[in-house]
């Protein structure tokens, strides 16, 4: 295994850190103030457009696309350290046009989109002019099993007609969100994994309603997580992404790199929590000495460092495998880091909150919102249990010959 990032990755990382320190972090209070002044929690603060322009000027733009004709064409291993930097800074991913769910949507548009679809939707996304959402999860079925998805995409002349009820459509409340990648059933009689398709739906198409934003731990801001209704929405047949019945396969393709990006960002989040924990431990005095001199605090700091190092190595191994032997061969590792990165991030942030005392759960420090975000990572892109189920299935598969006949 060779986890050494290339010189290009090192150089990009140095410039990304500089951009973050000099420009992006100092803009955080401006960003918050502009949103507060607007009175609308989903208002996109204009300072973000300034940050994006500066990122483009510094050639820190679309760093995520590993292959094809667009983006930086970095390997997963080279992108890992950059994504980790982004994880520790709330505005940096969007400022560099590397934010979910657009990254996953751009990846599948680059991979499966027709030239027309790419011109209409991929190019404006790559240029940071619009944003997008991904509408798969439904309130009335267990959506961690994607074969349950029941929304319909039915052919009618030259069009498809879409009917469905979705939720957790992240980004749908952002006024810049112009297109949805929608998953629904086109072939109800087909094999379970060949029933669904994906289709591109303009958010201003008649019949699309964003019913509400779903608060996460009581908060709803930014692009939000929309509950969305799709009633007799008519789009031309050329909006289908890939082939009819290919939705499940595209969903799998979308989640591979997307998962690794979430994990890398989660490690960045955990690093930031550990930074904060160490600074607070050195400066806060209780019972006659700095908190840093309490054995239990040292143990928690050590535990956090050890966990972060473990999960970073596993993530780098996974990135390296994806680059060298492909996503399929790296399935177990991809599933494992999805679970472990979320676990480590929540563990470390939880310890940091405890060390901060009451301040840890307020909005005076970023820890509470970091925790809320890390906690959702146990659910997004499939809950932990589903990934562990896959890992166990592959492990047990090696011993399948031992099973009694009939089981
Ligand atoms: C903040 C956030 C953002 C999201 N963004 C998006 C988005 O942009 N687009 C989108 O389409 N979806 C999105 N989701 C939805 C997310 O992908 C789903 O919540 C997730 O896939 C689980 O589906 P479900 O909520 O229907 O849970 P269910 O499928 O009902 O599962 C509930 C629980 O059952 C348990 N469970 C399920 N299967 C098993 C099993 N095999 N073994 C053991 N236990 C099991 C797990 O504990 C699981 O958490 C988002 C979710 C959150 C929280």
Coordinates of C-alpha atoms and ligand atoms in Angstrom, one line a residue:
X1 CA 0.0 0.0 0.0
X2 CA 1.2 3.4 -0.9
X3 CA -0.6 6.3 0.7
X4 CA 1.8 9.0 -0.4
X5 CA -0.1 11.9 -1.9
X6 CA 1.3 13.3 -5.2
X7 CA 3.2 16.5 -5.2
X8 CA 0.2 18.1 -6.9
X9 CA -2.1 17.0 -4.1
X10 CA 0.4 18.4 -1.5
X11 CA 0.6 21.7 -3.4
X12 CA -3.2 22.0 -3.7
X13 CA -3.6 21.2 0.0
X14 CA -1.2 24.0 0.9
X15 CA -3.1 26.5 -1.2
X16 CA -6.4 25.2 0.1
X17 CA -5.3 25.7 3.7
X18 CA -4.1 29.2 2.8
X19 CA -7.4 30.1 1.1
X20 CA -9.3 28.8 4.1
X21 CA -7.2 30.7 6.7
X22 CA -6.9 33.9 4.7
X23 CA -10.3 34.2 3.1
X24 CA -13.0 31.6 4.0
X25 CA -12.9 31.4 7.8
X26 CA -12.7 35.2 8.2
X27 CA -15.9 35.3 6.0
X28 CA -17.9 33.1 8.4
X29 CA -19.3 35.9 10.6
X30 CA -20.2 37.9 7.5
X31 CA -22.0 34.9 6.1
X32 CA -24.0 34.4 9.3
X33 CA -24.8 38.1 9.5
X34 CA -26.0 38.3 5.9
X35 CA -28.3 35.3 6.5
X36 CA -29.6 36.7 9.8
X37 CA -30.2 40.1 8.2
X38 CA -32.3 38.6 5.5
X39 CA -34.7 37.0 8.0
X40 CA -34.8 33.9 5.8
X41 CA -32.9 30.8 7.1
X42 CA -32.6 29.5 3.5
X43 CA -31.2 32.8 2.0
X44 CA -27.9 32.2 0.3
X45 CA -25.6 34.9 1.6
X46 CA -24.0 36.9 -1.2
X47 CA -20.5 36.6 0.4
X48 CA -20.5 33.0 -0.9
X49 CA -20.4 34.2 -4.5
X50 CA -17.3 36.3 -3.6
X51 CA -15.7 33.3 -2.0
X52 CA -16.5 31.2 -5.1
X53 CA -15.0 33.8 -7.4
X54 CA -11.8 33.9 -5.3
X55 CA -11.6 30.1 -5.3
X56 CA -11.8 30.1 -9.1
X57 CA -9.2 32.8 -9.3
X58 CA -6.9 30.6 -7.2
X59 CA -7.7 27.5 -9.3
X60 CA -9.2 25.7 -6.3
X61 CA -12.4 24.7 -8.1
X62 CA -14.1 21.4 -8.8
X63 CA -11.4 19.4 -7.1
X64 CA -13.5 16.3 -6.7
X65 CA -14.0 14.8 -10.1
X66 CA -11.6 11.9 -10.3
X67 CA -11.9 11.0 -14.0
X68 CA -13.4 12.2 -17.3
X69 CA -13.2 15.5 -19.1
X70 CA -14.2 17.8 -16.2
X71 CA -12.7 18.9 -12.9
X72 CA -9.2 18.4 -11.4
X73 CA -8.9 14.7 -12.3
X74 CA -7.4 13.9 -8.9
X75 CA -7.2 10.3 -7.8
X76 CA -9.3 9.4 -4.7
X77 CA -6.1 9.2 -2.7
X78 CA -5.0 12.7 -3.8
X79 CA -8.4 14.1 -3.1
X80 CA -8.5 12.6 0.4
X81 CA -6.3 15.2 2.2
X82 CA -8.1 18.1 0.4
X83 CA -11.5 16.8 1.4
X84 CA -10.3 16.5 5.0
X85 CA -9.4 20.1 5.0
X86 CA -12.9 21.0 3.7
X87 CA -14.5 18.9 6.5
X88 CA -13.0 21.2 9.2
X89 CA -14.3 24.4 7.6
X90 CA -18.1 24.9 7.2
X91 CA -18.0 27.1 4.1
X92 CA -15.0 25.7 2.2
X93 CA -16.7 22.8 0.3
X94 CA -19.3 25.1 -1.2
X95 CA -16.7 27.9 -1.9
X96 CA -14.7 25.4 -4.0
X97 CA -17.7 23.9 -5.6
X98 CA -17.0 20.6 -3.9
X99 CA -20.2 20.4 -1.8
X100 CA -22.8 17.6 -1.5
X101 CA -25.2 16.8 -3.0
X102 CA -23.9 18.6 -6.1
X103 CA -20.7 16.6 -6.2
X104 CA -22.6 13.3 -6.4
X105 CA -25.0 14.7 -9.0
X106 CA -22.2 16.1 -11.1
X107 CA -20.4 12.7 -11.0
X108 CA -23.4 10.8 -12.4
X109 CA -24.2 13.5 -14.9
X110 CA -20.5 13.3 -16.1
X111 CA -20.8 9.5 -16.2
X112 CA -24.3 8.8 -17.5
X113 CA -25.6 12.2 -18.9
X114 CA -26.2 12.7 -22.6
X115 CA -24.4 15.7 -24.3
X116 CA -27.7 17.6 -24.0
X117 CA -28.1 16.9 -20.3
X118 CA -24.5 17.8 -19.7
X119 CA -24.9 21.1 -21.5
X120 CA -28.2 21.9 -19.7
X121 CA -27.3 20.8 -16.2
X122 CA -23.7 19.6 -15.7
X123 CA -22.1 22.7 -17.1
X124 CA -24.0 25.2 -14.9
X125 CA -23.3 23.0 -11.9
X126 CA -19.6 22.9 -12.8
X127 CA -19.6 26.6 -13.1
X128 CA -21.3 27.0 -9.7
X129 CA -24.2 28.9 -11.3
X130 CA -26.9 26.6 -10.0
X131 CA -27.3 23.9 -7.3
X132 CA -29.1 20.6 -7.3
X133 CA -30.8 17.9 -5.1
X134 CA -31.2 14.2 -5.0
X135 CA -34.7 12.8 -4.4
X136 CA -34.7 9.2 -3.4
X137 CA -35.8 8.7 0.2
X138 CA -39.6 8.5 0.8
X139 CA -41.5 8.9 4.1
X140 CA -43.8 5.9 3.8
X141 CA -41.3 3.2 3.0
X142 CA -38.0 2.0 4.6
X143 CA -35.7 3.7 2.1
X144 CA -32.5 2.2 3.4
X145 CA -33.7 -0.6 1.2
X146 CA -33.9 1.2 -2.2
X147 CA -36.0 -1.6 -3.7
X148 CA -38.8 -0.2 -1.6
X149 CA -38.9 3.1 -3.5
X150 CA -42.5 3.5 -4.8
X151 CA -42.7 6.8 -6.7
X152 CA -43.7 6.4 -10.3
X153 CA -42.1 7.6 -13.5
X154 CA -44.6 6.6 -16.3
X155 CA -44.2 7.0 -20.0
X156 CA -46.8 9.1 -21.8
X157 CA -46.2 9.9 -25.4
X158 CA -42.9 11.8 -25.7
X159 CA -42.9 12.5 -21.9
X160 CA -42.6 10.8 -18.6
X161 CA -45.1 11.7 -15.9
X162 CA -43.8 11.6 -12.3
X163 CA -45.8 11.1 -9.1
X164 CA -44.2 10.7 -5.7
X165 CA -43.7 11.9 -2.2
X166 CA -40.1 12.3 -1.0
X167 CA -38.3 13.7 2.0
X168 CA -34.8 14.5 3.0
X169 CA -34.3 16.0 -0.4
X170 CA -31.2 18.0 0.8
X171 CA -30.7 21.3 -0.8
X172 CA -34.3 21.6 -2.2
X173 CA -35.0 24.8 -0.2
X174 CA -32.1 26.7 -1.7
X175 CA -33.4 29.2 -4.2
X176 CA -30.4 28.3 -6.4
X177 CA -31.5 24.7 -6.6
X178 CA -32.7 24.3 -10.2
X179 CA -32.7 20.5 -10.9
X180 CA -33.4 17.3 -9.0
X181 CA -32.1 13.8 -9.8
X182 CA -35.3 11.9 -9.0
X183 CA -35.5 8.1 -8.5
X184 CA -38.7 6.2 -9.1
X185 CA -40.3 3.1 -10.6
X186 CA -40.5 2.8 -14.4
X187 CA -40.6 -1.0 -14.7
X188 CA -42.8 -2.4 -11.9
X189 CA -42.7 -5.9 -13.3
X190 CA -39.0 -6.2 -13.6
X191 CA -36.5 -7.8 -11.2
X192 CA -36.3 -5.8 -7.9
X193 CA -33.0 -4.1 -8.9
X194 CA -34.2 -3.2 -12.4
X195 CA -37.4 -1.5 -11.5
X196 CA -36.2 2.0 -10.8
X197 CA -34.8 4.7 -13.0
X198 CA -33.4 8.2 -12.5
X199 CA -34.7 11.2 -14.2
X200 CA -33.7 14.9 -14.3
X201 CA -36.5 17.2 -13.1
X202 CA -36.3 21.0 -13.2
X203 CA -37.4 22.3 -9.8
X204 CA -39.7 24.9 -11.5
X205 CA -41.6 22.2 -13.4
X206 CA -45.4 22.4 -12.7
X207 CA -46.3 19.9 -10.0
X208 CA -43.1 20.1 -8.0
X209 CA -43.8 21.4 -4.4
X210 CA -41.3 21.8 -1.6
X211 CA -43.8 21.3 1.3
X212 CA -41.4 22.2 4.1
X213 CA -37.9 22.0 5.4
X214 CA -37.3 19.2 7.9
X215 CA -35.5 20.5 10.9
X216 CA -32.5 18.4 11.9
X217 CA -32.0 18.5 15.7
X218 CA -34.3 21.6 15.6
X219 CA -32.3 23.4 13.0
X220 CA -33.3 24.2 9.4
X221 CA -31.1 26.5 7.4
X222 CA -29.1 26.7 4.2
X223 CA -30.3 24.4 1.5
X224 CA -32.3 22.5 4.1
X225 CA -33.7 19.0 3.8
X226 CA -37.0 19.2 1.9
X227 CA -40.2 17.2 2.1
X228 CA -41.2 17.3 -1.5
X229 CA -44.3 16.4 -3.5
X230 CA -44.2 15.5 -7.2
X231 CA -47.7 15.5 -8.7
X232 CA -48.2 14.7 -12.4
X233 CA -44.8 16.3 -13.2
X234 CA -44.3 16.1 -16.9
X235 CA -40.7 16.0 -18.4
X236 CA -39.5 15.0 -21.9
X237 CA -38.2 11.5 -22.3
X238 CA -34.7 12.7 -23.0
X239 CA -34.5 13.7 -19.3
X240 CA -34.0 10.1 -18.3
X241 CA -30.6 9.6 -16.9
X242 CA -29.0 6.4 -18.3
X243 CA -31.4 3.6 -19.3
X244 CA -34.8 2.6 -18.1
X245 CA -34.4 0.3 -15.1
X246 CA -30.8 1.6 -14.5
X247 CA -31.6 3.7 -11.4
X248 CA -30.3 1.2 -8.9
X249 CA -27.0 0.9 -10.7
X250 CA -26.6 4.7 -11.0
X251 CA -27.4 5.0 -7.2
X252 CA -24.6 2.6 -6.4
X253 CA -22.2 4.4 -8.7
X254 CA -23.1 7.7 -7.1
X255 CA -22.6 6.5 -3.6
X256 CA -19.0 5.1 -4.0
X257 CA -17.0 8.3 -4.2
X258 CA -19.7 10.2 -2.4
X259 CA -19.2 8.0 0.7
X260 CA -15.5 8.4 0.7
X261 CA -15.9 12.2 0.5
X262 CA -18.3 12.2 3.5
X263 CA -15.7 10.1 5.4
X264 CA -12.8 12.4 4.6
X265 CA -14.8 15.4 5.7
X266 CA -15.8 13.6 8.9
X267 CA -12.2 13.1 9.7
X268 CA -11.6 16.8 9.2
X269 CA -14.5 17.5 11.5
X270 CA -13.0 15.2 14.2
X271 CA -9.6 16.9 13.8
X272 CA -11.2 20.3 14.4
X273 CA -13.0 18.9 17.5
X274 CA -9.7 17.6 18.9
X275 CA -8.0 21.0 18.2
X276 CA -10.7 22.7 20.2
X277 CA -10.5 20.1 22.9
X278 CA -6.8 20.6 23.4
X279 CA -6.9 24.4 23.4
X280 CA -9.7 24.4 25.9
X281 CA -8.0 21.8 28.1
X282 CA -4.8 23.9 28.3
X283 CA -6.6 27.2 29.1
X284 CA -9.4 26.2 31.5
X285 CA -8.6 25.8 35.2
X286 CA -10.7 23.7 37.6
X287 CA -9.8 22.3 41.0
X288 CA -6.5 24.1 41.0
X289 CA -5.0 23.0 37.7
X290 CA -5.7 23.1 34.0
X291 CA -8.2 20.6 32.7
X292 CA -5.3 19.2 30.6
X293 CA -3.6 17.9 33.8
X294 CA -6.5 15.7 34.7
X295 CA -5.8 12.0 33.8
X296 CA -9.3 11.4 32.4
X297 CA -8.9 14.4 30.0
X298 CA -5.6 13.2 28.8
X299 CA -7.0 9.7 28.2
X300 CA -9.9 11.2 26.2
X301 CA -7.5 13.2 24.1
X302 CA -5.3 10.2 23.5
X303 CA -8.3 8.0 22.6
X304 CA -9.4 10.7 20.1
X305 CA -6.0 10.9 18.4
X306 CA -5.8 7.1 18.2
X307 CA -9.3 6.8 16.7
X308 CA -8.6 9.5 14.1
X309 CA -5.4 8.0 13.0
X310 CA -7.0 4.5 12.7
X311 CA -9.9 5.8 10.6
X312 CA -7.7 8.0 8.4
X313 CA -5.5 5.1 7.6
X314 CA -8.6 3.0 6.7
X315 CA -10.0 5.8 4.6
X316 CA -6.7 6.2 2.7
X317 CA -6.5 2.4 2.2
X318 CA -10.0 2.6 0.7
X319 CA -9.1 5.5 -1.5
X320 CA -6.0 3.7 -2.7
X321 CA -8.0 0.5 -3.4
X322 CA -10.6 2.5 -5.4
X323 CA -7.8 3.9 -7.5
X324 CA -5.9 0.7 -8.0
X325 CA -8.4 -2.2 -8.0
X326 CA -11.7 -0.4 -8.4
X327 CA -14.9 0.3 -6.4
X328 CA -16.2 -3.3 -6.5
X329 CA -13.1 -4.8 -5.0
X330 CA -13.2 -2.1 -2.3
X331 CA -16.8 -2.7 -1.3
X332 CA -16.0 -3.9 2.2
X333 CA -13.6 -1.0 2.9
X334 CA -16.1 1.5 1.5
X335 CA -18.8 0.2 3.8
X336 CA -16.4 0.0 6.8
X337 CA -15.2 3.6 6.5
X338 CA -18.8 4.9 6.1
X339 CA -19.6 3.4 9.5
X340 CA -16.3 4.1 11.2
X341 CA -15.8 7.7 10.1
X342 CA -19.2 8.6 11.5
X343 CA -18.5 6.8 14.7
X344 CA -15.1 8.4 15.3
X345 CA -16.5 11.9 14.4
X346 CA -19.4 11.6 16.9
X347 CA -17.1 10.1 19.6
X348 CA -14.5 12.8 19.3
X349 CA -17.0 15.7 19.1
X350 CA -18.9 14.2 22.1
X351 CA -15.8 14.2 24.2
X352 CA -15.0 17.8 23.1
X353 CA -18.5 18.9 24.1
X354 CA -18.1 17.3 27.5
X355 CA -14.8 19.1 28.0
X356 CA -16.3 22.4 27.1
X357 CA -19.0 22.0 29.8
X358 CA -22.2 24.0 29.1
X359 CA -20.5 26.0 26.4
X360 CA -20.2 22.9 24.4
X361 CA -23.9 22.6 23.7
X362 CA -24.4 26.3 22.9
X363 CA -24.0 28.0 19.5
X364 CA -21.2 30.1 20.9
X365 CA -18.9 27.3 19.8
X366 CA -19.3 25.1 16.6
X367 CA -19.3 21.8 18.5
X368 CA -23.1 21.5 18.8
X369 CA -23.7 21.9 15.1
X370 CA -20.7 19.7 14.4
X371 CA -22.2 17.0 16.5
X372 CA -25.6 17.3 14.8
X373 CA -23.9 17.0 11.5
X374 CA -21.8 14.0 12.5
X375 CA -24.8 12.2 14.0
X376 CA -26.6 12.4 10.7
X377 CA -23.7 10.7 9.0
X378 CA -24.8 7.5 10.7
X379 CA -28.0 7.7 8.5
X380 CA -27.2 9.5 5.3
X381 CA -26.2 7.4 2.3
X382 CA -27.7 4.4 4.2
X383 CA -27.7 3.7 7.9
X384 CA -24.8 2.0 9.6
X385 CA -26.6 -1.3 10.0
X386 CA -27.1 -1.7 6.3
X387 CA -23.3 -1.3 5.6
X388 CA -22.5 -3.6 8.4
X389 CA -24.9 -6.1 7.1
X390 CA -23.0 -6.1 3.8
X391 CA -19.7 -6.5 5.5
X392 CA -21.0 -9.5 7.5
X393 CA -22.5 -11.0 4.4
X394 CA -19.2 -11.0 2.6
X395 CA -17.3 -12.3 5.6
X396 CA -19.8 -15.1 6.2
X397 CA -19.8 -15.8 2.4
X398 CA -16.3 -17.3 2.9
X399 CA -17.8 -20.0 5.1
X400 CA -21.0 -20.6 3.2
X401 CA -19.9 -24.1 2.4
X402 CA -20.3 -25.0 6.1
X403 CA -24.1 -24.2 6.2
X404 CA -26.4 -27.1 6.7
X405 CA -28.3 -28.0 3.6
X406 CA -31.7 -26.2 3.2
X407 CA -30.5 -22.9 5.0
Ligands
LIG1 C1 -29.5 15.0 7.2 C2 -30.0 14.0 6.2 C3 -29.8 14.2 4.8 C4 -30.3 13.4 3.9 N1 -30.2 13.7 2.6 C5 -30.8 12.9 1.6 C6 -30.9 13.3 0.2 O1 -30.4 14.4 -0.1 N2 -31.6 12.5 -0.6 C7 -32.2 11.4 -0.2 O2 -32.8 10.7 -1.1 N3 -32.1 11.0 1.1 C8 -31.5 11.7 2.0 N4 -31.4 11.3 3.3 C9 -32.1 10.1 3.7 C10 -31.2 9.0 4.2 O3 -30.5 8.5 3.1 C11 -32.2 7.9 4.8 O4 -32.7 8.5 6.0 C12 -31.5 6.6 5.0 O5 -31.2 6.0 3.8 C13 -32.4 5.7 5.8 O6 -33.6 5.5 5.2 P1 -34.9 5.7 6.2 O7 -34.8 7.1 6.8 O8 -36.1 5.5 5.3 O9 -34.8 4.6 7.3 P2 -35.4 3.2 7.3 O10 -35.1 2.5 6.0 O11 -36.8 3.2 7.8 O12 -34.5 2.5 8.5 C14 -34.7 2.9 9.8 C15 -33.6 2.2 10.7 O13 -33.9 0.8 10.6 C16 -32.6 0.1 10.8 N5 -32.4 -0.8 9.7 C17 -32.7 -0.7 8.4 N6 -32.2 -1.7 7.7 C18 -31.6 -2.5 8.6 C19 -31.0 -3.8 8.5 N7 -30.8 -4.4 7.3 N8 -30.5 -4.4 9.6 C20 -30.6 -3.8 10.8 N9 -31.2 -2.6 11.0 C21 -31.7 -2.0 9.9 C22 -31.6 1.2 10.9 O14 -31.3 1.5 12.3 C23 -32.2 2.4 10.3 O15 -31.7 3.6 10.7 C24 -30.9 12.2 4.3 C25 -31.1 11.9 5.7 C26 -30.6 12.7 6.6 C27 -30.8 12.4 8.1

